[in-house]
Amino acid sequence: MDVQRGRTDRRRFHPLLTVGAGTAYAVWPGPAEPGPRVRTDLEPLNARFGPYVGTLAEAHWLGYDIDEPPGGSRTVPGPDSRIRLVGIARLTAGGAAAVTGRAEYAFAPGGAAPSALPAELEPYAQGGATWQHSPRFDAYANHEGAEGHPSGEYHFDTARDLVRFDLLYFYS
């Protein structure tokens, strides 16, 4: 086993990882696509955090290993992968208000702005959106025991039924 800087050589374990890759595999770009690509498929997102934010009707998003070098050729995550899911999605009608209207989360308009979007997602950014954020909701949606140990933020715009997410999943 090759060990470099405390990490195992990911390519050597490729056959073993396909069993435990779980939903992280769904967000991986194909081998012919260098770097992250904008995706519009909803199934991986609805499966991952739909139970918390509601059903997504449309999305533009990226899913990639933040430690993968540009032009990397891996097609499944390796040990100690950090997968970033970032994007903007439209919820079904009234979906954003259903989440932000729950008193236990104490959503507040304004406050901290959402993190900057990667350049690939900028064409889909909603100018003039009024984002609401709740650290309590983030803690609920990123609960301990969730696959991949998620962390990150969700911001909602109730006027347009949008959710903007920037999450990091750590697989070890």
mmCIF file with all atom_site columns, N, CA and C in Angstrom, residues 56-99:
data_model
loop_
_atom_site.group_PDB
_atom_site.id
_atom_site.type_symbol
_atom_site.label_atom_id
_atom_site.label_alt_id
_atom_site.label_comp_id
_atom_site.label_asym_id
_atom_site.label_entity_id
_atom_site.label_seq_id
_atom_site.pdbx_PDB_ins_code
_atom_site.Cartn_x
_atom_site.Cartn_y
_atom_site.Cartn_z
_atom_site.occupancy
_atom_site.B_iso_or_equiv
_atom_site.pdbx_formal_charge
_atom_site.auth_seq_id
_atom_site.auth_comp_id
_atom_site.auth_asym_id
_atom_site.auth_atom_id
_atom_site.pdbx_PDB_model_num
ATOM 1   N N  . LEU A 1 56 ? -37.453 19.063 -5.174  1.00 0.00 ? 56 LEU A N  1
ATOM 2   C CA . LEU A 1 56 ? -36.870 20.001 -6.121  1.00 0.00 ? 56 LEU A CA 1
ATOM 3   C C  . LEU A 1 56 ? -37.523 19.818 -7.489  1.00 0.00 ? 56 LEU A C  1
ATOM 4   N N  . ALA A 1 57 ? -37.834 20.937 -8.147  1.00 0.00 ? 57 ALA A N  1
ATOM 5   C CA . ALA A 1 57 ? -38.470 20.891 -9.457  1.00 0.00 ? 57 ALA A CA 1
ATOM 6   C C  . ALA A 1 57 ? -37.477 21.162 -10.581 1.00 0.00 ? 57 ALA A C  1
ATOM 7   N N  . GLU A 1 58 ? -36.383 21.850 -10.258 1.00 0.00 ? 58 GLU A N  1
ATOM 8   C CA . GLU A 1 58 ? -35.372 22.225 -11.250 1.00 0.00 ? 58 GLU A CA 1
ATOM 9   C C  . GLU A 1 58 ? -34.090 22.538 -10.480 1.00 0.00 ? 58 GLU A C  1
ATOM 10  N N  . ALA A 1 59 ? -32.941 22.240 -11.070 1.00 0.00 ? 59 ALA A N  1
ATOM 11  C CA . ALA A 1 59 ? -31.684 22.527 -10.377 1.00 0.00 ? 59 ALA A CA 1
ATOM 12  C C  . ALA A 1 59 ? -30.533 22.684 -11.356 1.00 0.00 ? 59 ALA A C  1
ATOM 13  N N  . HIS A 1 60 ? -29.572 23.477 -10.953 1.00 0.00 ? 60 HIS A N  1
ATOM 14  C CA . HIS A 1 60 ? -28.270 23.610 -11.628 1.00 0.00 ? 60 HIS A CA 1
ATOM 15  C C  . HIS A 1 60 ? -27.249 23.473 -10.517 1.00 0.00 ? 60 HIS A C  1
ATOM 16  N N  . TRP A 1 61 ? -26.390 22.451 -10.634 1.00 0.00 ? 61 TRP A N  1
ATOM 17  C CA . TRP A 1 61 ? -25.516 22.150 -9.521  1.00 0.00 ? 61 TRP A CA 1
ATOM 18  C C  . TRP A 1 61 ? -24.230 21.471 -9.961  1.00 0.00 ? 61 TRP A C  1
ATOM 19  N N  . LEU A 1 62 ? -23.272 21.466 -9.050  1.00 0.00 ? 62 LEU A N  1
ATOM 20  C CA . LEU A 1 62 ? -21.992 20.792 -9.246  1.00 0.00 ? 62 LEU A CA 1
ATOM 21  C C  . LEU A 1 62 ? -21.781 19.829 -8.090  1.00 0.00 ? 62 LEU A C  1
ATOM 22  N N  . GLY A 1 63 ? -21.136 18.718 -8.380  1.00 0.00 ? 63 GLY A N  1
ATOM 23  C CA . GLY A 1 63 ? -20.714 17.778 -7.357  1.00 0.00 ? 63 GLY A CA 1
ATOM 24  C C  . GLY A 1 63 ? -19.318 17.314 -7.709  1.00 0.00 ? 63 GLY A C  1
ATOM 25  N N  . TYR A 1 64 ? -18.343 17.594 -6.825  1.00 0.00 ? 64 TYR A N  1
ATOM 26  C CA . TYR A 1 64 ? -16.969 17.232 -7.156  1.00 0.00 ? 64 TYR A CA 1
ATOM 27  C C  . TYR A 1 64 ? -16.140 17.085 -5.884  1.00 0.00 ? 64 TYR A C  1
ATOM 28  N N  . ASP A 1 65 ? -15.042 16.347 -6.005  1.00 0.00 ? 65 ASP A N  1
ATOM 29  C CA . ASP A 1 65 ? -14.093 16.159 -4.919  1.00 0.00 ? 65 ASP A CA 1
ATOM 30  C C  . ASP A 1 65 ? -13.189 17.386 -4.907  1.00 0.00 ? 65 ASP A C  1
ATOM 31  N N  . ILE A 1 66 ? -13.186 18.126 -3.817  1.00 0.00 ? 66 ILE A N  1
ATOM 32  C CA . ILE A 1 66 ? -12.409 19.362 -3.777  1.00 0.00 ? 66 ILE A CA 1
ATOM 33  C C  . ILE A 1 66 ? -10.913 19.092 -3.737  1.00 0.00 ? 66 ILE A C  1
ATOM 34  N N  . ASP A 1 67 ? -10.513 17.853 -3.478  1.00 0.00 ? 67 ASP A N  1
ATOM 35  C CA . ASP A 1 67 ? -9.093  17.513 -3.449  1.00 0.00 ? 67 ASP A CA 1
ATOM 36  C C  . ASP A 1 67 ? -8.596  16.942 -4.773  1.00 0.00 ? 67 ASP A C  1
ATOM 37  N N  . GLU A 1 68 ? -9.490  16.745 -5.731  1.00 0.00 ? 68 GLU A N  1
ATOM 38  C CA . GLU A 1 68 ? -9.106  16.194 -7.033  1.00 0.00 ? 68 GLU A CA 1
ATOM 39  C C  . GLU A 1 68 ? -8.377  17.264 -7.827  1.00 0.00 ? 68 GLU A C  1
ATOM 40  N N  . PRO A 1 69 ? -7.209  16.959 -8.350  1.00 0.00 ? 69 PRO A N  1
ATOM 41  C CA . PRO A 1 69 ? -6.501  17.955 -9.158  1.00 0.00 ? 69 PRO A CA 1
ATOM 42  C C  . PRO A 1 69 ? -7.264  18.239 -10.462 1.00 0.00 ? 69 PRO A C  1
ATOM 43  N N  . PRO A 1 70 ? -7.146  19.447 -10.998 1.00 0.00 ? 70 PRO A N  1
ATOM 44  C CA . PRO A 1 70 ? -7.828  19.763 -12.259 1.00 0.00 ? 70 PRO A CA 1
ATOM 45  C C  . PRO A 1 70 ? -7.428  18.762 -13.346 1.00 0.00 ? 70 PRO A C  1
ATOM 46  N N  . GLY A 1 71 ? -8.417  18.298 -14.078 1.00 0.00 ? 71 GLY A N  1
ATOM 47  C CA . GLY A 1 71 ? -8.158  17.331 -15.136 1.00 0.00 ? 71 GLY A CA 1
ATOM 48  C C  . GLY A 1 71 ? -7.948  15.929 -14.616 1.00 0.00 ? 71 GLY A C  1
ATOM 49  N N  . GLY A 1 72 ? -8.252  15.703 -13.318 1.00 0.00 ? 72 GLY A N  1
ATOM 50  C CA . GLY A 1 72 ? -8.082  14.377 -12.720 1.00 0.00 ? 72 GLY A CA 1
ATOM 51  C C  . GLY A 1 72 ? -8.935  13.344 -13.428 1.00 0.00 ? 72 GLY A C  1
ATOM 52  N N  . SER A 1 73 ? -8.584  12.091 -13.241 1.00 0.00 ? 73 SER A N  1
ATOM 53  C CA . SER A 1 73 ? -9.278  11.047 -13.998 1.00 0.00 ? 73 SER A CA 1
ATOM 54  C C  . SER A 1 73 ? -10.024 10.058 -13.126 1.00 0.00 ? 73 SER A C  1
ATOM 55  N N  . ARG A 1 74 ? -10.152 10.317 -11.815 1.00 0.00 ? 74 ARG A N  1
ATOM 56  C CA . ARG A 1 74 ? -10.890 9.374  -10.987 1.00 0.00 ? 74 ARG A CA 1
ATOM 57  C C  . ARG A 1 74 ? -12.370 9.416  -11.331 1.00 0.00 ? 74 ARG A C  1
ATOM 58  N N  . THR A 1 75 ? -13.031 8.267  -11.217 1.00 0.00 ? 75 THR A N  1
ATOM 59  C CA . THR A 1 75 ? -14.468 8.228  -11.489 1.00 0.00 ? 75 THR A CA 1
ATOM 60  C C  . THR A 1 75 ? -15.271 7.816  -10.273 1.00 0.00 ? 75 THR A C  1
ATOM 61  N N  . VAL A 1 76 ? -14.634 7.411  -9.187  1.00 0.00 ? 76 VAL A N  1
ATOM 62  C CA . VAL A 1 76 ? -15.311 7.128  -7.917  1.00 0.00 ? 76 VAL A CA 1
ATOM 63  C C  . VAL A 1 76 ? -14.496 7.759  -6.806  1.00 0.00 ? 76 VAL A C  1
ATOM 64  N N  . PRO A 1 77 ? -15.150 8.108  -5.688  1.00 0.00 ? 77 PRO A N  1
ATOM 65  C CA . PRO A 1 77 ? -14.415 8.735  -4.596  1.00 0.00 ? 77 PRO A CA 1
ATOM 66  C C  . PRO A 1 77 ? -13.463 7.750  -3.927  1.00 0.00 ? 77 PRO A C  1
ATOM 67  N N  . GLY A 1 78 ? -12.386 8.275  -3.405  1.00 0.00 ? 78 GLY A N  1
ATOM 68  C CA . GLY A 1 78 ? -11.428 7.468  -2.684  1.00 0.00 ? 78 GLY A CA 1
ATOM 69  C C  . GLY A 1 78 ? -11.579 7.693  -1.197  1.00 0.00 ? 78 GLY A C  1
ATOM 70  N N  . PRO A 1 79 ? -10.741 7.044  -0.403  1.00 0.00 ? 79 PRO A N  1
ATOM 71  C CA . PRO A 1 79 ? -10.797 7.271  1.040   1.00 0.00 ? 79 PRO A CA 1
ATOM 72  C C  . PRO A 1 79 ? -10.483 8.738  1.338   1.00 0.00 ? 79 PRO A C  1
ATOM 73  N N  . ASP A 1 80 ? -11.126 9.245  2.353   1.00 0.00 ? 80 ASP A N  1
ATOM 74  C CA . ASP A 1 80 ? -10.941 10.635 2.769   1.00 0.00 ? 80 ASP A CA 1
ATOM 75  C C  . ASP A 1 80 ? -11.311 11.624 1.674   1.00 0.00 ? 80 ASP A C  1
ATOM 76  N N  . SER A 1 81 ? -12.362 11.336 0.927   1.00 0.00 ? 81 SER A N  1
ATOM 77  C CA . SER A 1 81 ? -12.844 12.266 -0.092  1.00 0.00 ? 81 SER A CA 1
ATOM 78  C C  . SER A 1 81 ? -13.673 13.364 0.548   1.00 0.00 ? 81 SER A C  1
ATOM 79  N N  . ARG A 1 82 ? -13.533 14.558 0.013   1.00 0.00 ? 82 ARG A N  1
ATOM 80  C CA . ARG A 1 82 ? -14.365 15.685 0.422   1.00 0.00 ? 82 ARG A CA 1
ATOM 81  C C  . ARG A 1 82 ? -15.139 16.116 -0.817  1.00 0.00 ? 82 ARG A C  1
ATOM 82  N N  . ILE A 1 83 ? -16.423 15.805 -0.828  1.00 0.00 ? 83 ILE A N  1
ATOM 83  C CA . ILE A 1 83 ? -17.289 16.072 -1.969  1.00 0.00 ? 83 ILE A CA 1
ATOM 84  C C  . ILE A 1 83 ? -18.082 17.352 -1.707  1.00 0.00 ? 83 ILE A C  1
ATOM 85  N N  . ARG A 1 84 ? -17.968 18.300 -2.637  1.00 0.00 ? 84 ARG A N  1
ATOM 86  C CA . ARG A 1 84 ? -18.729 19.545 -2.529  1.00 0.00 ? 84 ARG A CA 1
ATOM 87  C C  . ARG A 1 84 ? -19.945 19.450 -3.433  1.00 0.00 ? 84 ARG A C  1
ATOM 88  N N  . LEU A 1 85 ? -21.118 19.728 -2.859  1.00 0.00 ? 85 LEU A N  1
ATOM 89  C CA . LEU A 1 85 ? -22.364 19.883 -3.613  1.00 0.00 ? 85 LEU A CA 1
ATOM 90  C C  . LEU A 1 85 ? -22.745 21.347 -3.488  1.00 0.00 ? 85 LEU A C  1
ATOM 91  N N  . VAL A 1 86 ? -22.837 22.026 -4.609  1.00 0.00 ? 86 VAL A N  1
ATOM 92  C CA . VAL A 1 86 ? -23.164 23.439 -4.592  1.00 0.00 ? 86 VAL A CA 1
ATOM 93  C C  . VAL A 1 86 ? -24.093 23.727 -5.765  1.00 0.00 ? 86 VAL A C  1
ATOM 94  N N  . GLY A 1 87 ? -25.107 24.544 -5.521  1.00 0.00 ? 87 GLY A N  1
ATOM 95  C CA . GLY A 1 87 ? -26.010 24.864 -6.613  1.00 0.00 ? 87 GLY A CA 1
ATOM 96  C C  . GLY A 1 87 ? -27.204 25.680 -6.187  1.00 0.00 ? 87 GLY A C  1
ATOM 97  N N  . ILE A 1 88 ? -28.088 25.860 -7.159  1.00 0.00 ? 88 ILE A N  1
ATOM 98  C CA . ILE A 1 88 ? -29.347 26.582 -6.974  1.00 0.00 ? 88 ILE A CA 1
ATOM 99  C C  . ILE A 1 88 ? -30.450 25.681 -7.501  1.00 0.00 ? 88 ILE A C  1
ATOM 100 N N  . ALA A 1 89 ? -31.513 25.533 -6.707  1.00 0.00 ? 89 ALA A N  1
ATOM 101 C CA . ALA A 1 89 ? -32.619 24.674 -7.126  1.00 0.00 ? 89 ALA A CA 1
ATOM 102 C C  . ALA A 1 89 ? -33.944 25.368 -6.869  1.00 0.00 ? 89 ALA A C  1
ATOM 103 N N  . ARG A 1 90 ? -34.895 25.070 -7.735  1.00 0.00 ? 90 ARG A N  1
ATOM 104 C CA . ARG A 1 90 ? -36.262 25.561 -7.555  1.00 0.00 ? 90 ARG A CA 1
ATOM 105 C C  . ARG A 1 90 ? -37.072 24.466 -6.881  1.00 0.00 ? 90 ARG A C  1
ATOM 106 N N  . LEU A 1 91 ? -37.771 24.847 -5.825  1.00 0.00 ? 91 LEU A N  1
ATOM 107 C CA . LEU A 1 91 ? -38.651 23.925 -5.119  1.00 0.00 ? 91 LEU A CA 1
ATOM 108 C C  . LEU A 1 91 ? -40.038 23.961 -5.758  1.00 0.00 ? 91 LEU A C  1
ATOM 109 N N  . THR A 1 92 ? -40.867 22.994 -5.433  1.00 0.00 ? 92 THR A N  1
ATOM 110 C CA . THR A 1 92 ? -42.245 23.039 -5.907  1.00 0.00 ? 92 THR A CA 1
ATOM 111 C C  . THR A 1 92 ? -42.927 24.260 -5.278  1.00 0.00 ? 92 THR A C  1
ATOM 112 N N  . ALA A 1 93 ? -44.035 24.699 -5.856  1.00 0.00 ? 93 ALA A N  1
ATOM 113 C CA . ALA A 1 93 ? -44.730 25.914 -5.416  1.00 0.00 ? 93 ALA A CA 1
ATOM 114 C C  . ALA A 1 93 ? -44.979 25.901 -3.912  1.00 0.00 ? 93 ALA A C  1
ATOM 115 N N  . GLY A 1 94 ? -44.538 26.962 -3.250  1.00 0.00 ? 94 GLY A N  1
ATOM 116 C CA . GLY A 1 94 ? -44.722 27.102 -1.809  1.00 0.00 ? 94 GLY A CA 1
ATOM 117 C C  . GLY A 1 94 ? -43.702 26.347 -0.975  1.00 0.00 ? 94 GLY A C  1
ATOM 118 N N  . GLY A 1 95 ? -42.771 25.669 -1.610  1.00 0.00 ? 95 GLY A N  1
ATOM 119 C CA . GLY A 1 95 ? -41.803 24.846 -0.884  1.00 0.00 ? 95 GLY A CA 1
ATOM 120 C C  . GLY A 1 95 ? -40.876 25.635 0.019   1.00 0.00 ? 95 GLY A C  1
ATOM 121 N N  . ALA A 1 96 ? -40.376 26.761 -0.456  1.00 0.00 ? 96 ALA A N  1
ATOM 122 C CA . ALA A 1 96 ? -39.461 27.567 0.358   1.00 0.00 ? 96 ALA A CA 1
ATOM 123 C C  . ALA A 1 96 ? -40.181 28.150 1.570   1.00 0.00 ? 96 ALA A C  1
ATOM 124 N N  . ALA A 1 97 ? -41.395 28.624 1.382   1.00 0.00 ? 97 ALA A N  1
ATOM 125 C CA . ALA A 1 97 ? -42.163 29.183 2.497   1.00 0.00 ? 97 ALA A CA 1
ATOM 126 C C  . ALA A 1 97 ? -42.504 28.106 3.523   1.00 0.00 ? 97 ALA A C  1
ATOM 127 N N  . ALA A 1 98 ? -42.722 26.881 3.062   1.00 0.00 ? 98 ALA A N  1
ATOM 128 C CA . ALA A 1 98 ? -43.030 25.788 3.991   1.00 0.00 ? 98 ALA A CA 1
ATOM 129 C C  . ALA A 1 98 ? -41.849 25.516 4.923   1.00 0.00 ? 98 ALA A C  1
ATOM 130 N N  . VAL A 1 99 ? -40.631 25.650 4.414   1.00 0.00 ? 99 VAL A N  1
ATOM 131 C CA . VAL A 1 99 ? -39.445 25.430 5.246   1.00 0.00 ? 99 VAL A CA 1
ATOM 132 C C  . VAL A 1 99 ? -39.177 26.637 6.129   1.00 0.00 ? 99 VAL A C  1
#
